[in-house]
XYZ file of C-alpha atoms in Angstrom:
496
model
C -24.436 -7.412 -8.763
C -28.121 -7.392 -9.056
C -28.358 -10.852 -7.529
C -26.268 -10.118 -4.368
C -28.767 -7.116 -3.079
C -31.513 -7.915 -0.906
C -34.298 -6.755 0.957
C -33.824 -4.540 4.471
C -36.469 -5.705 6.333
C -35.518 -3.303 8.873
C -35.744 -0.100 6.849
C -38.386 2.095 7.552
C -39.681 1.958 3.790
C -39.669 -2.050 3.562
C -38.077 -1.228 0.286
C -34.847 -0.282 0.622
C -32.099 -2.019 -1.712
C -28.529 -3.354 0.913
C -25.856 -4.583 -0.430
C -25.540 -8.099 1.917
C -27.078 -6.429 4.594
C -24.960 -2.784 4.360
C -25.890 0.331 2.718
C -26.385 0.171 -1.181
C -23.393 2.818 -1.202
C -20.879 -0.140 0.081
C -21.620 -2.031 -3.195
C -20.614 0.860 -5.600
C -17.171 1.873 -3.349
C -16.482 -1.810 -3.272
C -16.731 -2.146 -6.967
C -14.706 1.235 -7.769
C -12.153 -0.209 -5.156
C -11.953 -3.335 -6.849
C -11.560 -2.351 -10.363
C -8.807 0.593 -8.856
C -6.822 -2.550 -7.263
C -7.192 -4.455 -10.380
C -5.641 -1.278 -12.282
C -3.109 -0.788 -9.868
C -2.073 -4.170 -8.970
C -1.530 -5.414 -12.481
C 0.403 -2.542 -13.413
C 3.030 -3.157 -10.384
C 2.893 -6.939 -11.412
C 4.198 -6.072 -14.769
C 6.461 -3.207 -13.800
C 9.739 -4.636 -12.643
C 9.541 -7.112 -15.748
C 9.061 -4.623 -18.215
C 11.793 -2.222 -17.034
C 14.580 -5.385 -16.768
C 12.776 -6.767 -20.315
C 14.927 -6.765 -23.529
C 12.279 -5.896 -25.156
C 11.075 -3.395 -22.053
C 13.273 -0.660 -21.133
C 16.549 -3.028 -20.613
C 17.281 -2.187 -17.629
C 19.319 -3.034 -15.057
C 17.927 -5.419 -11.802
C 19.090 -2.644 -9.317
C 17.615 0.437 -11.632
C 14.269 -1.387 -11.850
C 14.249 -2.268 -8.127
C 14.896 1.073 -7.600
C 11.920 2.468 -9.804
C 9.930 0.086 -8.281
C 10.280 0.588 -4.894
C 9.996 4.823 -5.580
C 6.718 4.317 -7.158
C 5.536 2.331 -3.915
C 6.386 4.769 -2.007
C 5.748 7.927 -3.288
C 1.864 5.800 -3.382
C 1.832 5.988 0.186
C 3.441 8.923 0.683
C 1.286 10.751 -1.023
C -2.142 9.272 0.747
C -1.273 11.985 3.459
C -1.827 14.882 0.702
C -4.809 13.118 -0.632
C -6.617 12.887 2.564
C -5.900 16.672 2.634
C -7.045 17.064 0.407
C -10.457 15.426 0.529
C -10.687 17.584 3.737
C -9.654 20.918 2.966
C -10.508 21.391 -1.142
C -12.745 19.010 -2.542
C -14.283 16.560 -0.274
C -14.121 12.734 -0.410
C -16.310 12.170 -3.354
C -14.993 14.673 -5.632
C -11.666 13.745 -4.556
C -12.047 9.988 -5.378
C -13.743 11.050 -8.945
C -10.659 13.061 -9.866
C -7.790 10.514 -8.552
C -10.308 7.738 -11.062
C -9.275 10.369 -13.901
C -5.875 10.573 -13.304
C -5.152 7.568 -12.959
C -6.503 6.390 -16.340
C -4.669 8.732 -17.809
C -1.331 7.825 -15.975
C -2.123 3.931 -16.994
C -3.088 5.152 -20.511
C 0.396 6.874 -20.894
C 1.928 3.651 -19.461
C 0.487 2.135 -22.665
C 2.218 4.040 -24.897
C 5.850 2.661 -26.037
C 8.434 5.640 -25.424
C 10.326 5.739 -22.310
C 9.317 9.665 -21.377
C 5.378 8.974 -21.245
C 6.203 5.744 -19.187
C 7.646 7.951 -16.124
C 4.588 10.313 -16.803
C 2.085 7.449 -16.317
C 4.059 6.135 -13.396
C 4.071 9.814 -11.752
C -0.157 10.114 -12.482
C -0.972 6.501 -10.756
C 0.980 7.570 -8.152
C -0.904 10.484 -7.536
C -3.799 8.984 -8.762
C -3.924 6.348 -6.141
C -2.548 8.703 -3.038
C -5.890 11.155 -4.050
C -7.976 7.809 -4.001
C -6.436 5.997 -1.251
C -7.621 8.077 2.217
C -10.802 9.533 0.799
C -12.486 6.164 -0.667
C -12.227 4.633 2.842
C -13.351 7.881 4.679
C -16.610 7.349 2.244
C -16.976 3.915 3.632
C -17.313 4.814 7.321
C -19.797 7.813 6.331
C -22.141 5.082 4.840
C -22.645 4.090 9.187
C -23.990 5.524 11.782
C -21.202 6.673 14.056
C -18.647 4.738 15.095
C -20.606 2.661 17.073
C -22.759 1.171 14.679
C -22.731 -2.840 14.599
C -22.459 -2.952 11.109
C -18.896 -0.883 10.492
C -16.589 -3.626 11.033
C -17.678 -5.790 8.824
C -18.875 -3.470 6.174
C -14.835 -2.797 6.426
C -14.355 -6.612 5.962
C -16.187 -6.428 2.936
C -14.475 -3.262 1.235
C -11.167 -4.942 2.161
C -12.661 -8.236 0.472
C -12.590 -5.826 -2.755
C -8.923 -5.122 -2.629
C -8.141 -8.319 -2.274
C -10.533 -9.702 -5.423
C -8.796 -6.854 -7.496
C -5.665 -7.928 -6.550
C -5.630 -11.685 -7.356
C -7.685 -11.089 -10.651
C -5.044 -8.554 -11.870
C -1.779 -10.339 -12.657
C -3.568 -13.494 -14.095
C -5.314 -11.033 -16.551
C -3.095 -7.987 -17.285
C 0.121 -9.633 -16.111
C -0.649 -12.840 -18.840
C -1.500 -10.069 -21.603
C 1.472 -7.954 -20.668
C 3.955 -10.976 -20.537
C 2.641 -12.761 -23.175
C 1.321 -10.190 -25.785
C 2.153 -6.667 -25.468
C 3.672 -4.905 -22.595
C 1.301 -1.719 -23.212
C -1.738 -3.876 -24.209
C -0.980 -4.920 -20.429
C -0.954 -1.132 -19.577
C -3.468 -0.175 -21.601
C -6.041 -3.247 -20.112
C -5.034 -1.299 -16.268
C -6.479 1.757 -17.630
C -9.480 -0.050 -18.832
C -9.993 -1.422 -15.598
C -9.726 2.053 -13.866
C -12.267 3.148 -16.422
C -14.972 0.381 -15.821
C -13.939 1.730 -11.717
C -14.894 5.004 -12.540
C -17.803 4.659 -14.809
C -19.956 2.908 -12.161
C -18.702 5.274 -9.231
C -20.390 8.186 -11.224
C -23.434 6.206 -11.879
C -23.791 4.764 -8.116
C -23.121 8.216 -6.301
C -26.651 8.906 -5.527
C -26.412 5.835 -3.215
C -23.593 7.532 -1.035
C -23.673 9.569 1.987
C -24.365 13.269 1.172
C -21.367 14.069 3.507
C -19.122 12.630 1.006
C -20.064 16.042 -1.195
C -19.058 18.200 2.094
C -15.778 19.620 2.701
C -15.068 19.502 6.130
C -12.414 21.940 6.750
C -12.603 24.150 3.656
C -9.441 26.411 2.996
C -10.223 29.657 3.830
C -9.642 32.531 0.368
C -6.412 33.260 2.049
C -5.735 29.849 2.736
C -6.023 28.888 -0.344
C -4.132 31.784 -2.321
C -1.332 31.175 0.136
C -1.259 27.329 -0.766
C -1.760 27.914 -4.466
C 1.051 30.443 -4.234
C 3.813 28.188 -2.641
C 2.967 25.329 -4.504
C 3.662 27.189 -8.005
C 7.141 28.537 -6.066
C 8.200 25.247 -5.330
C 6.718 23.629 -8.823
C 8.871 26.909 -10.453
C 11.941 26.260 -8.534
C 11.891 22.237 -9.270
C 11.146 23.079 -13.073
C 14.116 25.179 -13.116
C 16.243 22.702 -11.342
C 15.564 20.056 -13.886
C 15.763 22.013 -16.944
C 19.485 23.555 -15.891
C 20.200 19.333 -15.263
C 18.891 18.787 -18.860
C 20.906 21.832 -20.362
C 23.662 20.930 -18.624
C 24.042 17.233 -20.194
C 24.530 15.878 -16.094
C 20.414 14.910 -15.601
C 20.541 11.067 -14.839
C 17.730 9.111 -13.398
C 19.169 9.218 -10.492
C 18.068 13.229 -10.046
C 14.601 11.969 -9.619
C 15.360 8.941 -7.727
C 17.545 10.269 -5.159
C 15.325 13.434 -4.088
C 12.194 11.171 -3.755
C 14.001 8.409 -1.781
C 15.847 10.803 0.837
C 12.213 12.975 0.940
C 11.036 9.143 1.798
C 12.843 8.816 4.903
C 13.072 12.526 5.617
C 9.388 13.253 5.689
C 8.483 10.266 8.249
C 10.980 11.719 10.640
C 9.924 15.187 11.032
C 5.911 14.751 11.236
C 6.808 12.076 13.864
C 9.788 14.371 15.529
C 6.770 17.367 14.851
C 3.951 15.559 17.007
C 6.120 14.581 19.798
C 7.441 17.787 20.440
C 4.128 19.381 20.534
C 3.059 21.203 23.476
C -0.503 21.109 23.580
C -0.020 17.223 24.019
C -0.695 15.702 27.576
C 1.829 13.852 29.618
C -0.636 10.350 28.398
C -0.657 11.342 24.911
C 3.444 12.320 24.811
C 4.098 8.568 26.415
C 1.952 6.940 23.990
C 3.469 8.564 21.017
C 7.307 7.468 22.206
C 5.489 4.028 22.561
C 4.281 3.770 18.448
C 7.860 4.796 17.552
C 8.776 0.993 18.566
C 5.958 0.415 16.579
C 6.613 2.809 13.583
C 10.589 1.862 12.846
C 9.759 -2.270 13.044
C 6.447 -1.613 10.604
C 9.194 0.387 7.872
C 11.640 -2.830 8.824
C 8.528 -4.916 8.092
C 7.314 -3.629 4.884
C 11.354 -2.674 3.658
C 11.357 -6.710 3.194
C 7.534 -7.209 2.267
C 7.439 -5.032 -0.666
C 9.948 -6.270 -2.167
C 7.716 -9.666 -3.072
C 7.035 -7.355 -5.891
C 10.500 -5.906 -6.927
C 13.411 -8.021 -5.681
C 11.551 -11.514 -5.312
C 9.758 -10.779 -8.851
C 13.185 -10.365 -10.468
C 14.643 -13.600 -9.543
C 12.033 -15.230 -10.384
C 12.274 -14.388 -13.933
C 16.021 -14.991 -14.464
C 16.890 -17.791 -11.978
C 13.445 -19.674 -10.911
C 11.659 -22.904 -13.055
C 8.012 -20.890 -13.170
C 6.283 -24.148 -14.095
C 3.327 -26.409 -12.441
C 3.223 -30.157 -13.285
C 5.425 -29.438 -17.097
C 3.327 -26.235 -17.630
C 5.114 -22.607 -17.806
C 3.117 -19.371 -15.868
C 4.120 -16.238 -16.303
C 6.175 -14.802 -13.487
C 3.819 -11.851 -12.994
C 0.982 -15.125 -11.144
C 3.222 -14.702 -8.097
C 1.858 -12.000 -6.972
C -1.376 -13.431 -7.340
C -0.749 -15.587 -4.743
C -1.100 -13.081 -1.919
C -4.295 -11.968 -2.211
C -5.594 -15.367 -2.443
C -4.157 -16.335 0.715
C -5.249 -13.288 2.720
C -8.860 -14.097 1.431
C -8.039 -17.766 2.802
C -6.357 -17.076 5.710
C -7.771 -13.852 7.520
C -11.422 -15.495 8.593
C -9.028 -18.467 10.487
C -6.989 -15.303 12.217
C -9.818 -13.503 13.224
C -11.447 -16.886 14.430
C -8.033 -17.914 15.765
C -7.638 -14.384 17.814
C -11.375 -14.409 18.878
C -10.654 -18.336 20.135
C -7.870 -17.348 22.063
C -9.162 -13.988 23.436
C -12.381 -16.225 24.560
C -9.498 -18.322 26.791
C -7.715 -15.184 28.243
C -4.930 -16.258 26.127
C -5.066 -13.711 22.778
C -1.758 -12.668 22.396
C -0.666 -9.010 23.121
C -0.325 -5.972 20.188
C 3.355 -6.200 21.271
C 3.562 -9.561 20.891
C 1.681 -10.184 17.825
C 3.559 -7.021 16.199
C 7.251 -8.889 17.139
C 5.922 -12.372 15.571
C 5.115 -10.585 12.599
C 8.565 -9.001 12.528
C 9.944 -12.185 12.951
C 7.965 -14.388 10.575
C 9.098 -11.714 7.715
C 12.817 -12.020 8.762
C 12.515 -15.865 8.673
C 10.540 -15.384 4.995
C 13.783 -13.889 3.630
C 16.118 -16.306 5.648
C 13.905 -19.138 3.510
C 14.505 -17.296 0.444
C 18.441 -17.878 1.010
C 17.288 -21.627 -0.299
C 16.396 -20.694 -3.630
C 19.355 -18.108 -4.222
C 21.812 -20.507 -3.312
C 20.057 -23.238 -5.668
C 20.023 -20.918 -8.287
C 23.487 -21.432 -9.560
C 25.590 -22.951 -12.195
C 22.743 -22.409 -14.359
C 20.019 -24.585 -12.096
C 16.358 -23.298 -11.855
C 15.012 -23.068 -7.990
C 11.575 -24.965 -7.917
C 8.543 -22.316 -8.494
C 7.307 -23.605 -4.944
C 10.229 -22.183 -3.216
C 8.688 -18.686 -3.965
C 5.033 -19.649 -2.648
C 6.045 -20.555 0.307
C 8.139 -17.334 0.880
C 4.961 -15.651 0.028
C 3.119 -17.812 2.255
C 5.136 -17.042 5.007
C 5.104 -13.346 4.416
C 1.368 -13.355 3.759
C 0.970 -14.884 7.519
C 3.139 -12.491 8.852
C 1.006 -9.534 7.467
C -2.066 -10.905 8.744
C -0.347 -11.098 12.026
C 1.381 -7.477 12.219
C -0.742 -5.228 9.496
C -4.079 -5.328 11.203
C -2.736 -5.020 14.528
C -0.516 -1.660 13.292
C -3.725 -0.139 11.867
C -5.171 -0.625 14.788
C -2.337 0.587 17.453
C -2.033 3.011 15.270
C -6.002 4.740 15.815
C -5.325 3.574 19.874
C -2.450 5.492 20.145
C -3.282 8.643 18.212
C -3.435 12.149 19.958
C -7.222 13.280 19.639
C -5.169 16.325 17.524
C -4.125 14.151 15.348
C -6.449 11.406 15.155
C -7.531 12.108 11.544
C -3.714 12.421 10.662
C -2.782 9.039 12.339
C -3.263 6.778 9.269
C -1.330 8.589 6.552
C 1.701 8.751 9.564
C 0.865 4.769 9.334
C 1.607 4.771 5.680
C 4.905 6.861 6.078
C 5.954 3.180 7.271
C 5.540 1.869 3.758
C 7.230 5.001 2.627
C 9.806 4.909 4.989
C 10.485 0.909 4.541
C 10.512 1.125 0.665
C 12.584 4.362 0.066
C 15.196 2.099 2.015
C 15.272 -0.155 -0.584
C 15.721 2.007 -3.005
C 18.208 3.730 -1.719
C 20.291 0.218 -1.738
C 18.868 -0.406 -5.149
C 20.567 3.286 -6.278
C 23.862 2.932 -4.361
C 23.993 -0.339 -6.512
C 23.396 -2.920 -3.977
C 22.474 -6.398 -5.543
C 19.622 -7.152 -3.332
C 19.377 -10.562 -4.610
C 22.492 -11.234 -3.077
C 23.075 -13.729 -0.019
C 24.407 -11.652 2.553
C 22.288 -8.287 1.679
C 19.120 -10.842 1.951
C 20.362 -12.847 5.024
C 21.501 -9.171 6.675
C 17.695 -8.157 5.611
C 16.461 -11.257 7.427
C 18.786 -10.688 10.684
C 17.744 -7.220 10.880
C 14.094 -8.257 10.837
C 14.708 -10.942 13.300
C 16.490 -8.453 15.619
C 14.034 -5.805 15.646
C 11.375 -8.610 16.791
C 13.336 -9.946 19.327
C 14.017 -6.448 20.523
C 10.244 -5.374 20.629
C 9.624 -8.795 22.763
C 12.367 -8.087 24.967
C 11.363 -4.466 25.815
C 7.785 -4.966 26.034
C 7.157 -4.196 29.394
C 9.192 -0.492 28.596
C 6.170 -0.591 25.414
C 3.494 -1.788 27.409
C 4.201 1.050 29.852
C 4.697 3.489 27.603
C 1.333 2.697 25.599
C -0.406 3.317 28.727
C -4.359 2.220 29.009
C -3.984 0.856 25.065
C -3.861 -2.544 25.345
């Protein structure tokens, strides 16, 4: 890393150490970023194979889906605690330092081979990564000054850059030991990652912002016995549950897996249902929020049929697709290395595409661009009706079939996702503005608890007509966004 920092000539000091321009900070939350993506990404690359594996937990394709798609979710539900978190108890850096801990101890129970510890180690990563998720990037912008400093954008490109590096190293390392050696060496090489993460986060603190130690809204004592009081209640009352379930001989999976699915879609309703109806919101503000409801419901469409790249796609690619290159056999977890390797390719022609076209008068609208992305992600799963309906009488669909589903759906992120992150900070009540992401990532929540839901009531998503209905639906919600867009456009007032 050494030979990537140079020299601010514009510091005061003439001496002080940037990391390609940026604060020194940016360097170590990239890194801890990176290696946390690395954990995290291998570990979902693996996950649907190991739980449909013979020599996994056997399970069935619509059980693993199922799993899958909870332990998505529950990710991104659970950045909205973890942002509380930071705010209220321990602050950002703290924060991130204790999700690095628990998640190498969720991957390091993944790596041991009995079912029960698995399901622990999935339940720590999970709240591992919703701790790290909201309070890593909040330590990012406190590295600028304000808002309007020149350098914030693209010290955001580069952060991002760090995901994405994670994410295509991952599968090609963890996802080749995992396949091809030992499931839980796999597992156990995620919690090494998290661990190299987390080692040089503690040693590159002192290059942070010192308001990553604050705690900006601190719980007050009575705050804090109250929440510490109702969270043993409800941890009491669910511990109860699930030991009269166990007693009983009727606990299932499907106790866990229901709960988490229906809280999934549940949740996303009432904060949305709770910030409309509030009061203290302006006439502006109260049109703008029926406007990102358009907005909200086609992003959980969007990311019902995106995530499951990982799950669904994944699983057909290990029973019914030929996962060679020129006579040469991957494993199946690669595919999802292709992804991040094509948003590292792809985003810098968007963003000179967009900039191009905005320089003509002739950028494209949010509405628009947010439709087209709809669409595109429809049309990725109409493609992937090719492959399925190869895959018969014992034929193999072409490994190239897959990429360019992922291709497709990779195009259509870059053309919805940035666009919804940044509607989503337009549009956001100044109440609520710090709230405003983690209501973004009740999408994802919303989107994948969907699919598990079909996964549980036994739905064979691999299926033509559930994937062609996936594709129509997808299709339809774009076309309906493009046809109402002058009722959005209204409705999102002076966002444009």
């Amino acid at each position: 890393m050494a030979s990537s920092l140079t020299k601010d000539s514009a510091s005061t000091s003439g001496s002080e150490k940037t990391f390609f321009g940026h604060p020194r900070g940016l360097a170590t939350l990239f890194m801890t970023e990176m290696w946390e993506r690395f954990s995290y990404y291998g570990m979902r690359a693996l996950l649907p194979l190991y739980l449909i594996a013979p020599n996994g937990l056997h399970m069935n394709p619509a059980t693993a889906t199922a799993i899958y798609s909870v332990y998505v979710s529950l990710v991104y539900l659970l950045a909205m605690p973890g942002g509380w978190f930071g705010d209220r108890v321990w602050g950002p850096r703290k924060t991130v330092a204790v999700a690095g801990v628990v998640i190498m101890i969720g991957h390091l129970a993944l790596a041991l081979p009995t079912q029960g510890t698995f399901f622990v180690g999935l339940g720590l990563v999970a709240i591992g990564s919703g701790l790290l998720k909201s309070n890593i990037s909040t330590m990012v912008g406190q590295l600028y000054d304000g808002p309007d400093d020149p350098r914030r954008d693209g010290g955001f490109t580069i952060f991002y850059m760090g995901i994405n590096v994670g994410a295509f190293a991952a599968p090609l390392v963890i996802g080749t030991v995992g396949e091809s050696v030992n499931w839980h060496l796999g597992f156990a090489l995620a919690a090494a990652g998290m661990a190299l993460g987390l080692v040089q986060f503690l040693l590159g603190t002192r290059h942070l912002n010192e308001r990553s130690l604050v705690v900006p809204k601190p719980l007050s004592a009575a705050e804090r016995t109250s929440t510490l009081r109702k969270g043993m209640i409800w941890m009491a009352v669910a511990a109860v549950f699930y030991i009269i379930t166990v007693v009983t001989g009727v606990y299932t999976l499907n106790w866990i897996l229901v709960p988490i699915t229906v809280a999934g879609l549940i949740i996303p309703i009432v904060v949305l249902a709770r910030i409309k109806r509030d009061k203290e919101l302006s006439a502006a503000e109260q049109s703008k929020m029926s406007g990102y409801i358009w907005f909200f419901v086609a992003a959980a469409i969007f990311w019902m049929i995106y995530d499951q790249g990982g799950s669904t796609l994944a699983i057909f690619a290990d029973s019914s697709a030929d996962n060679t290159v020129f006579g040469w056999e991957f494993p199946v977890s690669w595919y999802q290395s292709v992804n991040p390797v094509l948003i590292m390719a792809l985003a810098p022609v968007f963003a000179a595409f967009w900039l191009a076209l905005n320089r003509r008068g002739k950028e494209p609208s949010t509405i628009v661009k947010f439709s087209s992305g709809l669409v595109l992600v429809g049309a990725s799963f109409f493609l992937f009706l090719a492959p399925l309906m190869i895959a018969t009488d014992g034929h193999k669909a072409a490994a190239m079939w897959l990429v360019a589903i992922y291709f497709v759906q990779t195009v259509a992120e870059l053309t919805l996702s940035p666009v919804g992150l940044s509607v989503t900070t337009k549009m956001a009540p100044a109440k609520y503005a710090s709230q405003m992401m983690g209501v973004w990532f009740l999408a994802v929540t919303a989107g994948d608890c969907t699919t598990g839901l079909l996964s549980i009531a036994g739905v064979d998503l691999n299926g033509t007509s559930i994937v062609a209905l996936q594709a129509a639906l997808a299709v339809a919600g774009g076309a309906a966004i493009f046809m109402y867009r002058g009722k959005v456009k209204k409705l999102m007032g002076d966002v444009h």
